[in-house]
Amino acid sequence: MKHVAGVAKKYGIDMRVGVYNDISFFDTIESAHYNDIGSLKSDEIRSFNEAKEMIGARPQQTDTMLPPPVTKEQLINIRENIPEIIKDFPENFDFLVLYDEWRRGGLKLNCYSILDSLVILPNGDVPICQNLNVMIGNVFTNTLDEVFNGAAAQEKQKHYSKNCNACWINFHRKYDVILYRSFEKYFGPFATRKMLGQYWWEKKKENV
């Protein structure tokens, strides 16, 4: 990471840091957040359908999605291990530090990214997000506008945006972090809670 950041800085290239996630969209099934960062490695290559079947065999998601439980031994101090140069890419530094807190169960943000961004799977299915195996439609049977803006989709979006805190995927969580940080900057924490809902950055919920 330090080397890549140095190259990016030298040539004026933007750098985006992501965290491994076990989602069918990327054909991965290992439980990433239950393990030490960097400890998972597999030479096995799976097809999208194989990964989707393996994820589909997991227990059904609950209505309120939370970070996966981890043991104290699994939690390294990410802040102390982030190369200093990453601070030159503030969005990424914040994302990694907050991931550390999220794994400890100390961070809660509503998920507004699902109201703005989506992905389409190879078979045309449109999941509500990259993390949950919850579909809102298929572009081969309905238009994208009907899929994303239909009444059933909006009901699911409204529910999960308020009740899910189950992933730290950069496609979704960076959107939310920037949204909340921007609102805090211009309106303050109290007004941000009123507009975006209750949230907290650290274990002590009053420390927003």
PDB file of C-alpha atoms in Angstrom:
ATOM      1  CA  MET A   1       0.000   0.000   0.000  1.00  0.00           C
ATOM      2  CA  LYS A   2       2.841   2.376   0.858  1.00  0.00           C
ATOM      3  CA  HIS A   3       4.530   1.746  -2.501  1.00  0.00           C
ATOM      4  CA  VAL A   4       1.316   2.175  -4.508  1.00  0.00           C
ATOM      5  CA  ALA A   5       0.509   5.379  -2.633  1.00  0.00           C
ATOM      6  CA  GLY A   6       3.981   6.701  -3.419  1.00  0.00           C
ATOM      7  CA  VAL A   7       3.557   5.989  -7.137  1.00  0.00           C
ATOM      8  CA  ALA A   8       0.084   7.563  -7.138  1.00  0.00           C
ATOM      9  CA  LYS A   9       1.346  10.686  -5.388  1.00  0.00           C
ATOM     10  CA  LYS A  10       4.367  11.003  -7.682  1.00  0.00           C
ATOM     11  CA  TYR A  11       2.252  10.943 -10.836  1.00  0.00           C
ATOM     12  CA  GLY A  12      -0.802  12.777  -9.467  1.00  0.00           C
ATOM     13  CA  ILE A  13      -3.053   9.721  -9.668  1.00  0.00           C
ATOM     14  CA  ASP A  14      -6.029   9.209  -7.360  1.00  0.00           C
ATOM     15  CA  MET A  15      -5.859   6.114  -5.163  1.00  0.00           C
ATOM     16  CA  ARG A  16      -8.857   4.239  -3.765  1.00  0.00           C
ATOM     17  CA  VAL A  17      -8.366   1.703  -0.966  1.00  0.00           C
ATOM     18  CA  GLY A  18     -10.860  -1.123  -0.567  1.00  0.00           C
ATOM     19  CA  VAL A  19     -11.282  -3.855   2.040  1.00  0.00           C
ATOM     20  CA  TYR A  20     -11.795  -7.491   1.017  1.00  0.00           C
ATOM     21  CA  ASN A  21     -15.438  -8.551   1.297  1.00  0.00           C
ATOM     22  CA  ASP A  22     -17.145 -11.904   0.857  1.00  0.00           C
ATOM     23  CA  ILE A  23     -19.804 -11.070  -1.729  1.00  0.00           C
ATOM     24  CA  SER A  24     -21.117 -12.972  -4.736  1.00  0.00           C
ATOM     25  CA  PHE A  25     -20.546  -9.952  -6.970  1.00  0.00           C
ATOM     26  CA  PHE A  26     -16.798 -10.639  -6.678  1.00  0.00           C
ATOM     27  CA  ASP A  27     -17.140 -14.453  -6.699  1.00  0.00           C
ATOM     28  CA  THR A  28     -15.804 -14.703  -3.140  1.00  0.00           C
ATOM     29  CA  ILE A  29     -17.302 -16.607  -0.222  1.00  0.00           C
ATOM     30  CA  GLU A  30     -14.736 -16.499   2.627  1.00  0.00           C
ATOM     31  CA  SER A  31     -15.974 -14.681   5.721  1.00  0.00           C
ATOM     32  CA  ALA A  32     -13.602 -11.760   5.390  1.00  0.00           C
ATOM     33  CA  HIS A  33     -14.468  -9.749   8.488  1.00  0.00           C
ATOM     34  CA  TYR A  34     -14.109 -12.768  10.790  1.00  0.00           C
ATOM     35  CA  ASN A  35     -10.398 -13.009   9.972  1.00  0.00           C
ATOM     36  CA  ASP A  36      -7.247 -10.951  10.336  1.00  0.00           C
ATOM     37  CA  ILE A  37      -6.667  -8.558   7.478  1.00  0.00           C
ATOM     38  CA  GLY A  38      -4.512 -10.199   4.835  1.00  0.00           C
ATOM     39  CA  SER A  39      -4.845 -13.696   6.298  1.00  0.00           C
ATOM     40  CA  LEU A  40      -7.128 -15.092   3.581  1.00  0.00           C
ATOM     41  CA  LYS A  41      -5.615 -16.451   0.413  1.00  0.00           C
ATOM     42  CA  SER A  42      -7.018 -19.024  -1.974  1.00  0.00           C
ATOM     43  CA  ASP A  43      -5.801 -20.412  -5.285  1.00  0.00           C
ATOM     44  CA  GLU A  44      -9.256 -21.744  -6.117  1.00  0.00           C
ATOM     45  CA  ILE A  45     -11.091 -19.863  -8.854  1.00  0.00           C
ATOM     46  CA  ARG A  46     -14.894 -19.988  -8.666  1.00  0.00           C
ATOM     47  CA  SER A  47     -17.505 -19.041 -11.189  1.00  0.00           C
ATOM     48  CA  PHE A  48     -20.125 -16.431 -10.338  1.00  0.00           C
ATOM     49  CA  ASN A  49     -22.839 -19.107 -10.104  1.00  0.00           C
ATOM     50  CA  GLU A  50     -20.729 -21.285  -7.780  1.00  0.00           C
ATOM     51  CA  ALA A  51     -20.063 -18.369  -5.447  1.00  0.00           C
ATOM     52  CA  LYS A  52     -23.722 -17.341  -5.544  1.00  0.00           C
ATOM     53  CA  GLU A  53     -24.849 -20.863  -4.619  1.00  0.00           C
ATOM     54  CA  MET A  54     -22.401 -21.015  -1.707  1.00  0.00           C
ATOM     55  CA  ILE A  55     -23.569 -17.637  -0.405  1.00  0.00           C
ATOM     56  CA  GLY A  56     -27.191 -18.646  -0.961  1.00  0.00           C
ATOM     57  CA  ALA A  57     -26.645 -21.653   1.307  1.00  0.00           C
ATOM     58  CA  ARG A  58     -25.853 -19.374   4.240  1.00  0.00           C
ATOM     59  CA  PRO A  59     -28.502 -18.515   6.839  1.00  0.00           C
ATOM     60  CA  GLN A  60     -30.995 -15.887   5.708  1.00  0.00           C
ATOM     61  CA  GLN A  61     -30.260 -12.269   6.515  1.00  0.00           C
ATOM     62  CA  THR A  62     -32.158 -10.797   9.422  1.00  0.00           C
ATOM     63  CA  ASP A  63     -34.099  -7.551   9.259  1.00  0.00           C
ATOM     64  CA  THR A  64     -31.434  -5.731  11.245  1.00  0.00           C
ATOM     65  CA  MET A  65     -27.983  -6.394   9.860  1.00  0.00           C
ATOM     66  CA  LEU A  66     -24.997  -5.815  12.141  1.00  0.00           C
ATOM     67  CA  PRO A  67     -21.205  -6.145  11.837  1.00  0.00           C
ATOM     68  CA  PRO A  68     -19.990  -9.769  12.181  1.00  0.00           C
ATOM     69  CA  PRO A  69     -18.776 -10.734  15.657  1.00  0.00           C
ATOM     70  CA  VAL A  70     -15.007 -10.948  16.000  1.00  0.00           C
ATOM     71  CA  THR A  71     -12.712 -11.941  18.855  1.00  0.00           C
ATOM     72  CA  LYS A  72     -10.231  -9.604  20.485  1.00  0.00           C
ATOM     73  CA  GLU A  73      -7.397 -11.665  19.018  1.00  0.00           C
ATOM     74  CA  GLN A  74      -8.651 -10.977  15.508  1.00  0.00           C
ATOM     75  CA  LEU A  75      -8.657  -7.215  15.927  1.00  0.00           C
ATOM     76  CA  ILE A  76      -5.351  -5.665  15.015  1.00  0.00           C
ATOM     77  CA  ASN A  77      -4.976  -1.940  15.525  1.00  0.00           C
ATOM     78  CA  ILE A  78      -5.380  -0.741  11.957  1.00  0.00           C
ATOM     79  CA  ARG A  79      -4.670   2.903  12.787  1.00  0.00           C
ATOM     80  CA  GLU A  80      -1.135   2.057  13.952  1.00  0.00           C
ATOM     81  CA  ASN A  81      -0.436  -0.008  10.819  1.00  0.00           C
ATOM     82  CA  ILE A  82      -1.570   2.489   8.163  1.00  0.00           C
ATOM     83  CA  PRO A  83       1.419   3.931   6.271  1.00  0.00           C
ATOM     84  CA  GLU A  84       1.901   7.641   6.966  1.00  0.00           C
ATOM     85  CA  ILE A  85       1.604   8.497   3.270  1.00  0.00           C
ATOM     86  CA  ILE A  86      -2.041   7.352   3.251  1.00  0.00           C
ATOM     87  CA  LYS A  87      -2.848  10.549   5.165  1.00  0.00           C
ATOM     88  CA  ASP A  88      -2.182  12.322   1.871  1.00  0.00           C
ATOM     89  CA  PHE A  89      -5.295  10.530   0.621  1.00  0.00           C
ATOM     90  CA  PRO A  90      -7.695  11.584   3.441  1.00  0.00           C
ATOM     91  CA  GLU A  91     -10.734   9.721   2.118  1.00  0.00           C
ATOM     92  CA  ASN A  92      -8.837   6.418   2.274  1.00  0.00           C
ATOM     93  CA  PHE A  93      -7.271   7.088   5.678  1.00  0.00           C
ATOM     94  CA  ASP A  94     -10.666   7.853   7.194  1.00  0.00           C
ATOM     95  CA  PHE A  95     -12.159   4.774   5.559  1.00  0.00           C
ATOM     96  CA  LEU A  96      -9.510   2.442   7.027  1.00  0.00           C
ATOM     97  CA  VAL A  97      -9.589   3.955  10.524  1.00  0.00           C
ATOM     98  CA  LEU A  98     -13.379   3.729  10.614  1.00  0.00           C
ATOM     99  CA  TYR A  99     -13.258   0.121   9.385  1.00  0.00           C
ATOM    100  CA  ASP A 100     -11.264  -0.687  12.511  1.00  0.00           C
ATOM    101  CA  GLU A 101     -13.974   0.883  14.675  1.00  0.00           C
ATOM    102  CA  TRP A 102     -16.794  -0.759  12.690  1.00  0.00           C
ATOM    103  CA  ARG A 103     -15.320  -4.234  13.246  1.00  0.00           C
ATOM    104  CA  ARG A 104     -15.372  -3.547  16.968  1.00  0.00           C
ATOM    105  CA  GLY A 105     -19.083  -2.745  16.792  1.00  0.00           C
ATOM    106  CA  GLY A 106     -18.501   0.883  17.655  1.00  0.00           C
ATOM    107  CA  LEU A 107     -19.647   2.572  14.456  1.00  0.00           C
ATOM    108  CA  LYS A 108     -23.186   2.996  13.126  1.00  0.00           C
ATOM    109  CA  LEU A 109     -24.195   4.776   9.935  1.00  0.00           C
ATOM    110  CA  ASN A 110     -27.392   4.523   7.965  1.00  0.00           C
ATOM    111  CA  CYS A 111     -26.809   3.260   4.423  1.00  0.00           C
ATOM    112  CA  TYR A 112     -27.857   5.983   1.996  1.00  0.00           C
ATOM    113  CA  SER A 113     -25.687   4.769  -0.862  1.00  0.00           C
ATOM    114  CA  ILE A 114     -28.307   2.180  -1.847  1.00  0.00           C
ATOM    115  CA  LEU A 115     -30.675   5.038  -2.708  1.00  0.00           C
ATOM    116  CA  ASP A 116     -28.174   6.359  -5.236  1.00  0.00           C
ATOM    117  CA  SER A 117     -25.929   3.571  -6.549  1.00  0.00           C
ATOM    118  CA  LEU A 118     -26.470   0.023  -7.793  1.00  0.00           C
ATOM    119  CA  VAL A 119     -24.846  -2.922  -9.510  1.00  0.00           C
ATOM    120  CA  ILE A 120     -26.212  -5.368 -12.074  1.00  0.00           C
ATOM    121  CA  LEU A 121     -25.141  -9.006 -11.872  1.00  0.00           C
ATOM    122  CA  PRO A 122     -24.222 -11.000 -15.010  1.00  0.00           C
ATOM    123  CA  ASN A 123     -27.625 -12.728 -15.055  1.00  0.00           C
ATOM    124  CA  GLY A 124     -29.476  -9.398 -14.956  1.00  0.00           C
ATOM    125  CA  ASP A 125     -30.363  -9.522 -11.258  1.00  0.00           C
ATOM    126  CA  VAL A 126     -30.159  -6.230  -9.398  1.00  0.00           C
ATOM    127  CA  PRO A 127     -29.283  -6.646  -5.704  1.00  0.00           C
ATOM    128  CA  ILE A 128     -30.180  -3.932  -3.256  1.00  0.00           C
ATOM    129  CA  CYS A 129     -26.446  -3.594  -2.615  1.00  0.00           C
ATOM    130  CA  GLN A 130     -23.177  -5.436  -3.158  1.00  0.00           C
ATOM    131  CA  ASN A 131     -23.296  -7.105   0.235  1.00  0.00           C
ATOM    132  CA  LEU A 132     -26.804  -8.474   0.755  1.00  0.00           C
ATOM    133  CA  ASN A 133     -28.236 -11.267  -1.367  1.00  0.00           C
ATOM    134  CA  VAL A 134     -31.527  -9.329  -1.542  1.00  0.00           C
ATOM    135  CA  MET A 135     -32.792  -8.732  -5.090  1.00  0.00           C
ATOM    136  CA  ILE A 136     -34.997  -5.843  -6.164  1.00  0.00           C
ATOM    137  CA  GLY A 137     -35.517  -7.003  -9.752  1.00  0.00           C
ATOM    138  CA  ASN A 138     -33.983  -8.128 -13.033  1.00  0.00           C
ATOM    139  CA  VAL A 139     -33.173  -5.899 -16.022  1.00  0.00           C
ATOM    140  CA  PHE A 140     -34.061  -8.685 -18.459  1.00  0.00           C
ATOM    141  CA  THR A 141     -37.680  -8.655 -17.299  1.00  0.00           C
ATOM    142  CA  ASN A 142     -38.149  -4.964 -16.380  1.00  0.00           C
ATOM    143  CA  THR A 143     -36.531  -1.661 -17.242  1.00  0.00           C
ATOM    144  CA  LEU A 144     -33.831  -0.380 -14.908  1.00  0.00           C
ATOM    145  CA  ASP A 145     -36.114   2.497 -13.934  1.00  0.00           C
ATOM    146  CA  GLU A 146     -38.892   0.044 -12.985  1.00  0.00           C
ATOM    147  CA  VAL A 147     -36.444  -2.125 -11.043  1.00  0.00           C
ATOM    148  CA  PHE A 148     -34.789   0.679  -9.083  1.00  0.00           C
ATOM    149  CA  ASN A 149     -37.740   3.019  -8.588  1.00  0.00           C
ATOM    150  CA  GLY A 150     -40.596   0.541  -8.261  1.00  0.00           C
ATOM    151  CA  ALA A 151     -42.720   0.533  -5.124  1.00  0.00           C
ATOM    152  CA  ALA A 152     -41.396  -2.833  -3.905  1.00  0.00           C
ATOM    153  CA  ALA A 153     -37.780  -1.738  -4.409  1.00  0.00           C
ATOM    154  CA  GLN A 154     -38.346   1.549  -2.607  1.00  0.00           C
ATOM    155  CA  GLU A 155     -39.869  -0.275   0.344  1.00  0.00           C
ATOM    156  CA  LYS A 156     -36.786  -2.514   0.629  1.00  0.00           C
ATOM    157  CA  GLN A 157     -34.456   0.439   0.166  1.00  0.00           C
ATOM    158  CA  LYS A 158     -36.198   2.382   2.900  1.00  0.00           C
ATOM    159  CA  HIS A 159     -35.996  -0.568   5.302  1.00  0.00           C
ATOM    160  CA  TYR A 160     -32.359  -1.525   4.724  1.00  0.00           C
ATOM    161  CA  SER A 161     -31.088   2.048   4.575  1.00  0.00           C
ATOM    162  CA  LYS A 162     -32.248   2.460   8.187  1.00  0.00           C
ATOM    163  CA  ASN A 163     -31.529  -1.018   9.559  1.00  0.00           C
ATOM    164  CA  CYS A 164     -28.354  -2.335   7.953  1.00  0.00           C
ATOM    165  CA  ASN A 165     -24.818  -1.820   9.241  1.00  0.00           C
ATOM    166  CA  ALA A 166     -23.473  -5.143   7.995  1.00  0.00           C
ATOM    167  CA  CYS A 167     -20.663  -4.275   5.589  1.00  0.00           C
ATOM    168  CA  TRP A 168     -17.694  -2.038   5.032  1.00  0.00           C
ATOM    169  CA  ILE A 169     -17.615  -2.147   1.241  1.00  0.00           C
ATOM    170  CA  ASN A 170     -15.992   0.967  -0.190  1.00  0.00           C
ATOM    171  CA  PHE A 171     -18.616   1.214  -2.961  1.00  0.00           C
ATOM    172  CA  HIS A 172     -21.255   1.844  -0.286  1.00  0.00           C
ATOM    173  CA  ARG A 173     -19.570   2.934   2.918  1.00  0.00           C
ATOM    174  CA  LYS A 174     -17.314   5.623   1.449  1.00  0.00           C
ATOM    175  CA  TYR A 175     -20.441   7.264   0.088  1.00  0.00           C
ATOM    176  CA  ASP A 176     -22.007   7.256   3.548  1.00  0.00           C
ATOM    177  CA  VAL A 177     -18.858   8.386   5.353  1.00  0.00           C
ATOM    178  CA  ILE A 178     -18.427  11.351   2.990  1.00  0.00           C
ATOM    179  CA  LEU A 179     -22.137  12.175   3.252  1.00  0.00           C
ATOM    180  CA  TYR A 180     -22.104  12.248   7.054  1.00  0.00           C
ATOM    181  CA  ARG A 181     -18.748  14.044   7.267  1.00  0.00           C
ATOM    182  CA  SER A 182     -19.971  16.715   4.820  1.00  0.00           C
ATOM    183  CA  PHE A 183     -23.208  17.277   6.733  1.00  0.00           C
ATOM    184  CA  GLU A 184     -21.255  17.506  10.000  1.00  0.00           C
ATOM    185  CA  LYS A 185     -18.901  20.074   8.477  1.00  0.00           C
ATOM    186  CA  TYR A 186     -21.651  22.421   7.318  1.00  0.00           C
ATOM    187  CA  PHE A 187     -24.511  21.749   9.737  1.00  0.00           C
ATOM    188  CA  GLY A 188     -22.966  20.182  12.860  1.00  0.00           C
ATOM    189  CA  PRO A 189     -23.673  16.803  14.533  1.00  0.00           C
ATOM    190  CA  PHE A 190     -27.067  17.748  16.000  1.00  0.00           C
ATOM    191  CA  ALA A 191     -28.549  18.855  12.673  1.00  0.00           C
ATOM    192  CA  THR A 192     -26.920  15.873  10.938  1.00  0.00           C
ATOM    193  CA  ARG A 193     -28.718  13.475  13.277  1.00  0.00           C
ATOM    194  CA  LYS A 194     -31.987  15.251  12.586  1.00  0.00           C
ATOM    195  CA  MET A 195     -31.543  15.028   8.818  1.00  0.00           C
ATOM    196  CA  LEU A 196     -29.802  11.672   8.368  1.00  0.00           C
ATOM    197  CA  GLY A 197     -30.805   9.749  11.487  1.00  0.00           C
ATOM    198  CA  GLN A 198     -28.963   8.585  14.577  1.00  0.00           C
ATOM    199  CA  TYR A 199     -25.322   7.597  14.090  1.00  0.00           C
ATOM    200  CA  TRP A 200     -22.033   7.391  15.903  1.00  0.00           C
ATOM    201  CA  TRP A 201     -18.380   7.114  14.919  1.00  0.00           C
ATOM    202  CA  GLU A 202     -17.071   5.516  18.108  1.00  0.00           C
ATOM    203  CA  LYS A 203     -18.115   3.077  20.802  1.00  0.00           C
ATOM    204  CA  LYS A 204     -19.385   5.854  23.055  1.00  0.00           C
ATOM    205  CA  LYS A 205     -22.502   6.779  21.131  1.00  0.00           C
ATOM    206  CA  GLU A 206     -22.544  10.307  22.448  1.00  0.00           C
ATOM    207  CA  ASN A 207     -19.224  10.976  20.701  1.00  0.00           C
ATOM    208  CA  VAL A 208     -20.602  11.798  17.251  1.00  0.00           C
TER     209      VAL A 208
END
